[in-house]
Tab-separated table of C-alpha atoms in Angstrom:
chain	number	residue	atom	x	y	z
M	1	MET	CA	-66.658	65.292	30.454
M	2	LEU	CA	-68.504	66.603	33.499
M	3	ASN	CA	-65.531	69.065	34.383
M	4	LYS	CA	-65.487	70.382	30.549
M	5	ILE	CA	-69.249	71.019	30.698
M	6	ILE	CA	-68.940	72.915	34.151
M	7	GLU	CA	-66.159	75.261	32.749
M	8	THR	CA	-68.303	75.710	29.513
M	9	LYS	CA	-71.313	76.695	31.929
M	10	LYS	CA	-69.164	79.170	33.678
M	11	GLU	CA	-68.347	81.073	30.592
M	12	GLU	CA	-71.963	81.140	29.390
M	13	ILE	CA	-73.187	82.448	32.786
M	14	LYS	CA	-70.621	85.493	32.367
M	15	ASN	CA	-73.008	86.685	29.145
M	16	LEU	CA	-76.661	85.481	30.511
M	17	VAL	CA	-79.167	87.746	30.171
M	18	LEU	CA	-82.282	86.906	31.885
M	19	PRO	CA	-85.547	86.420	29.868
M	20	ALA	CA	-88.732	88.397	30.636
M	21	ASP	CA	-90.647	86.473	33.277
M	22	GLU	CA	-93.223	84.161	31.518
M	23	LYS	CA	-95.212	84.055	34.470
M	24	LEU	CA	-96.650	80.563	33.784
M	25	PRO	CA	-98.703	78.605	36.477
M	26	HIS	CA	-96.644	76.711	38.686
M	27	ARG	CA	-97.211	73.064	39.414
M	28	SER	CA	-95.776	70.610	41.957
M	29	PHE	CA	-93.047	68.394	40.444
M	30	TYR	CA	-92.916	66.770	44.000
M	31	GLN	CA	-96.687	66.123	44.432
M	32	ALA	CA	-96.973	64.755	40.647
M	33	LEU	CA	-94.228	62.000	41.840
M	34	LYS	CA	-95.458	61.221	45.059
M	35	TYR	CA	-99.130	60.393	43.819
M	36	PRO	CA	-98.395	58.849	40.378
M	37	LYS	CA	-100.553	58.073	37.951
M	38	ARG	CA	-99.140	54.349	37.858
M	39	GLU	CA	-97.412	52.314	40.709
M	40	ILE	CA	-94.095	54.007	39.930
M	41	GLY	CA	-93.966	57.894	38.600
M	42	LEU	CA	-92.350	58.531	35.209
M	43	ILE	CA	-90.458	61.728	34.218
M	44	ALA	CA	-90.138	61.538	30.589
M	45	GLU	CA	-87.458	63.432	29.091
M	46	VAL	CA	-87.575	65.754	25.908
M	47	LYS	CA	-83.861	65.463	24.747
M	48	LYS	CA	-82.573	66.007	21.039
M	49	ALA	CA	-79.070	64.577	21.819
M	50	SER	CA	-76.321	63.922	24.497
M	51	PRO	CA	-72.472	64.031	24.709
M	52	SER	CA	-72.365	59.909	25.052
M	53	LYS	CA	-74.905	59.029	22.379
M	54	GLY	CA	-74.832	62.128	19.770
M	55	LEU	CA	-78.096	62.917	18.012
M	56	ILE	CA	-80.915	61.099	19.408
M	57	LYS	CA	-83.975	62.658	17.670
M	58	GLU	CA	-83.105	64.187	14.172
M	59	ASN	CA	-86.983	65.318	13.505
M	60	PHE	CA	-86.851	66.947	16.906
M	61	GLN	CA	-90.452	68.653	17.830
M	62	PRO	CA	-90.127	69.449	21.761
M	63	VAL	CA	-94.049	70.215	21.931
M	64	GLU	CA	-95.246	67.408	19.823
M	65	ILE	CA	-93.140	64.735	21.928
M	66	ALA	CA	-94.270	66.753	25.102
M	67	LEU	CA	-97.750	66.198	23.946
M	68	ALA	CA	-97.254	62.651	23.410
M	69	TYR	CA	-95.651	61.830	26.517
M	70	GLU	CA	-98.817	64.052	28.382
M	71	LYS	CA	-101.132	61.351	26.247
M	72	GLY	CA	-98.883	58.355	27.408
M	73	GLY	CA	-99.388	59.094	31.241
M	74	ALA	CA	-96.427	60.564	32.082
M	75	ASP	CA	-96.306	62.088	35.443
M	76	CYS	CA	-93.549	65.028	34.784
M	77	LEU	CA	-91.501	66.290	31.907
M	78	SER	CA	-87.793	66.746	31.659
M	79	VAL	CA	-86.662	69.433	29.329
M	80	LEU	CA	-82.836	69.685	28.131
M	81	THR	CA	-82.046	73.545	28.099
M	82	ASP	CA	-78.121	73.028	27.736
M	83	ASN	CA	-77.071	73.935	24.223
M	84	PRO	CA	-73.402	73.148	23.625
M	85	PHE	CA	-73.726	69.260	24.829
M	86	PHE	CA	-77.548	68.409	24.533
M	87	GLN	CA	-78.449	70.687	21.809
M	88	GLY	CA	-81.292	72.156	24.225
M	89	LYS	CA	-82.801	75.506	24.510
M	90	ARG	CA	-84.752	77.513	27.289
M	91	GLU	CA	-87.298	78.271	24.507
M	92	TYR	CA	-88.041	74.351	24.482
M	93	LEU	CA	-88.930	74.621	27.920
M	94	THR	CA	-91.239	77.391	27.836
M	95	SER	CA	-93.071	76.065	24.551
M	96	VAL	CA	-93.404	72.726	26.165
M	97	LYS	CA	-94.766	74.607	29.606
M	98	LYS	CA	-97.420	76.366	27.361
M	99	SER	CA	-98.602	73.137	25.945
M	100	VAL	CA	-98.939	70.638	28.382
M	101	ASN	CA	-100.468	70.328	32.089
M	102	LEU	CA	-97.624	68.546	33.458
M	103	PRO	CA	-94.806	69.834	36.046
M	104	ILE	CA	-91.658	70.344	34.386
M	105	LEU	CA	-88.079	69.920	35.424
M	106	ARG	CA	-85.304	72.148	33.936
M	107	LYS	CA	-82.388	69.880	32.874
M	108	ASP	CA	-79.456	71.871	32.860
M	109	PHE	CA	-75.891	72.141	34.900
M	110	ILE	CA	-76.934	74.777	37.392
M	111	ILE	CA	-73.835	76.095	39.401
M	112	ASP	CA	-75.158	79.962	40.060
M	113	HIS	CA	-77.992	81.648	41.342
M	114	ILE	CA	-78.817	83.554	38.059
M	115	GLN	CA	-79.539	80.190	36.663
M	116	VAL	CA	-82.217	79.554	39.442
M	117	ASP	CA	-83.744	83.038	38.396
M	118	GLU	CA	-83.662	82.135	34.606
M	119	ALA	CA	-85.140	78.622	35.383
M	120	LYS	CA	-88.115	80.385	37.077
M	121	ARG	CA	-88.818	82.849	34.426
M	122	ILE	CA	-88.906	80.428	31.648
M	123	GLY	CA	-91.720	78.521	33.547
M	124	ALA	CA	-89.870	75.477	35.167
M	125	ASP	CA	-91.451	73.681	37.961
M	126	ALA	CA	-88.073	72.245	39.353
M	127	ILE	CA	-84.522	72.391	38.803
M	128	LEU	CA	-81.576	69.690	38.904
M	129	LEU	CA	-78.627	70.228	41.233
M	130	ILE	CA	-76.100	67.617	40.558
M	131	GLY	CA	-73.969	66.689	43.558
M	132	GLU	CA	-70.932	65.752	41.550
M	133	ALA	CA	-70.791	69.360	39.860
M	134	LEU	CA	-71.389	71.329	43.153
M	135	ASP	CA	-69.522	72.204	46.176
M	136	PRO	CA	-71.818	70.984	49.305
M	137	SER	CA	-72.144	74.201	50.719
M	138	LEU	CA	-73.074	75.999	46.961
M	139	LEU	CA	-75.422	73.420	46.702
M	140	LYS	CA	-77.144	74.097	49.925
M	141	GLU	CA	-77.365	77.483	48.811
M	142	LEU	CA	-78.861	76.855	45.304
M	143	ASN	CA	-81.392	74.449	46.904
M	144	GLN	CA	-82.470	77.059	49.408
M	145	TYR	CA	-82.653	79.575	47.062
M	146	ALA	CA	-84.792	77.595	44.657
M	147	THR	CA	-87.300	76.619	47.358
M	148	GLU	CA	-87.646	80.270	48.014
M	149	LEU	CA	-88.706	80.781	44.365
M	150	THR	CA	-91.324	77.864	44.846
M	151	LEU	CA	-89.081	75.744	42.484
M	152	ASP	CA	-88.751	71.744	43.479
M	153	VAL	CA	-85.490	70.412	43.523
M	154	LEU	CA	-84.230	67.022	42.318
M	155	VAL	CA	-80.940	66.389	43.749
M	156	GLU	CA	-78.794	64.307	41.889
M	157	VAL	CA	-75.979	61.937	42.915
M	158	HIS	CA	-73.919	58.910	41.267
M	159	ASP	CA	-71.927	57.523	44.043
M	160	LEU	CA	-71.997	57.009	47.728
M	161	GLN	CA	-69.259	59.459	48.493
M	162	THR	CA	-71.298	62.243	46.974
M	163	LEU	CA	-74.447	61.373	48.622
M	164	GLU	CA	-72.808	61.463	52.128
M	165	GLN	CA	-71.296	64.917	51.314
M	166	VAL	CA	-74.974	66.041	50.196
M	167	LEU	CA	-76.559	64.756	53.450
M	168	LYS	CA	-74.218	66.633	55.679
M	169	VAL	CA	-75.612	69.748	54.630
M	170	ILE	CA	-79.263	68.938	53.313
M	171	THR	CA	-81.967	66.399	53.372
M	172	PRO	CA	-83.265	66.323	49.872
M	173	LYS	CA	-87.009	66.159	49.487
M	174	ILE	CA	-86.117	64.545	46.006
M	175	LEU	CA	-83.161	62.598	45.425
M	176	GLY	CA	-82.022	61.308	41.994
M	177	VAL	CA	-79.394	58.382	41.979
M	178	ASN	CA	-78.044	58.703	38.204
M	179	ASN	CA	-76.870	54.977	36.956
M	180	ARG	CA	-74.762	56.739	34.551
M	181	ASN	CA	-71.124	57.987	35.728
M	182	LEU	CA	-70.880	61.416	34.254
M	183	LYS	CA	-67.266	61.143	34.376
M	184	THR	CA	-66.857	57.925	32.148
M	185	PHE	CA	-70.336	57.638	30.989
M	186	GLU	CA	-70.983	53.730	31.835
M	187	VAL	CA	-74.281	52.826	32.879
M	188	ASP	CA	-75.155	50.315	35.921
M	189	ILE	CA	-78.595	50.255	37.080
M	190	GLN	CA	-77.552	48.291	40.305
M	191	GLN	CA	-76.133	51.914	41.282
M	192	LEU	CA	-79.416	52.527	43.431
M	193	GLU	CA	-79.042	49.099	45.277
M	194	ASN	CA	-75.517	50.025	46.570
M	195	MET	CA	-76.932	53.200	47.991
M	196	VAL	CA	-80.468	52.824	49.129
M	197	SER	CA	-79.617	52.218	52.897
M	198	TYR	CA	-78.087	55.439	53.325
M	199	ILE	CA	-80.858	57.612	51.847
M	200	PRO	CA	-83.415	59.007	54.319
M	201	LYS	CA	-86.668	57.328	54.368
M	202	ASP	CA	-89.174	60.587	53.447
M	203	THR	CA	-86.940	61.339	50.574
M	204	LEU	CA	-88.402	60.586	47.420
M	205	LEU	CA	-86.321	58.339	45.196
M	206	VAL	CA	-85.634	58.757	41.633
M	207	SER	CA	-83.712	55.961	39.552
M	208	GLU	CA	-82.191	57.933	36.358
M	209	SER	CA	-80.701	56.823	32.962
M	210	GLY	CA	-79.974	53.327	31.488
M	211	LEU	CA	-83.780	52.316	31.686
M	212	TYR	CA	-84.991	50.447	28.833
M	213	THR	CA	-87.331	47.461	29.594
M	214	LYS	CA	-90.326	46.635	32.098
M	215	ASP	CA	-87.692	44.432	33.758
M	216	ASP	CA	-85.282	47.420	34.596
M	217	LEU	CA	-88.430	49.244	36.011
M	218	LYS	CA	-89.110	46.238	38.259
M	219	GLN	CA	-85.493	45.870	39.456
M	220	VAL	CA	-85.106	49.790	40.419
M	221	GLN	CA	-88.708	49.540	41.978
M	222	GLN	CA	-87.338	46.491	44.274
M	223	TYR	CA	-84.540	48.672	45.144
M	224	GLY	CA	-86.817	51.322	46.415
M	225	ALA	CA	-87.271	53.603	43.749
M	226	LYS	CA	-90.613	55.871	43.655
M	227	ALA	CA	-90.067	57.188	40.185
M	228	VAL	CA	-88.004	57.011	37.203
M	229	LEU	CA	-86.352	59.444	34.723
M	230	VAL	CA	-86.152	58.040	31.392
M	231	GLY	CA	-84.850	60.107	28.366
M	232	GLU	CA	-83.380	58.210	25.623
M	233	SER	CA	-85.000	54.905	25.408
M	234	LEU	CA	-88.360	56.472	24.960
M	235	MET	CA	-86.919	59.407	22.633
M	236	ARG	CA	-85.457	56.937	20.021
M	237	LYS	CA	-88.955	55.564	19.446
M	238	GLU	CA	-90.949	56.892	16.512
M	239	ASP	CA	-94.193	57.197	18.781
M	240	GLN	CA	-93.494	58.527	22.455
M	241	THR	CA	-96.984	57.736	23.517
M	242	LEU	CA	-96.821	54.328	22.553
M	243	ALA	CA	-93.093	54.289	23.825
M	244	ILE	CA	-94.504	54.862	27.316
M	245	GLN	CA	-97.147	51.914	27.206
M	246	GLN	CA	-94.346	49.527	25.990
M	247	PHE	CA	-92.085	50.673	28.780
M	248	PHE	CA	-94.590	49.916	31.262
M	249	GLY	CA	-95.540	46.552	29.810
M	250	GLU	CA	-98.940	47.575	28.924
M	251	SER	CA	-101.169	46.037	26.215
M	252	VAL	CA	-101.382	48.530	23.081
M	253	ASN	CA	-104.101	48.553	21.027
M	254	VAL	CA	-102.917	49.063	17.309
């Protein structure tokens, strides 16, 4: 599936026309996660669908969802902009950025400098670079270019082999360990435990995917995660503010 997505992305880039620069205020994604509202940072994901789960949210209103996340105490947002596989749009990110006061990650499969330019123009504060999708030298280039554009970078890996390749070329400021294997879509939240001893101590560690309960949260925290990226389990709930409070095991007055 990952190979299929990357091949589709290469075709997309050939016809990519950069939008006008929205010149929206920059917010530090890194700082928001380093100093979270709770004991662990939350990146809440605005996501309509995924290749593994299909349609997640039928009545998809990205701005309403983002505002509910903000009210629930999310530290950052992640907005899907990939269309063929996740039914995202770059316009979703811009409209969300104009409506909330949280840093926003552009969640997409970035493989080219032009997509970094695009991310900056549409209002993203951070981009995702996936270790399994990029040659290490290209990942290093894109990381450097994003940093020059004042974008934070969430470098994502799934396995130890990819992590070792990434660490040969850069020391990520923010590293996400994806519990979902992007080749098979199987999820194992112990993925982080297997890799944590190899991760530089100053790197801000994010656990991604497959997190549903307070117990899951405690587990990845014990492994060393300073933040979590949560999408589907929050998106499937009717009320995203309530969903965040329940996820953290907070008492809710109804």
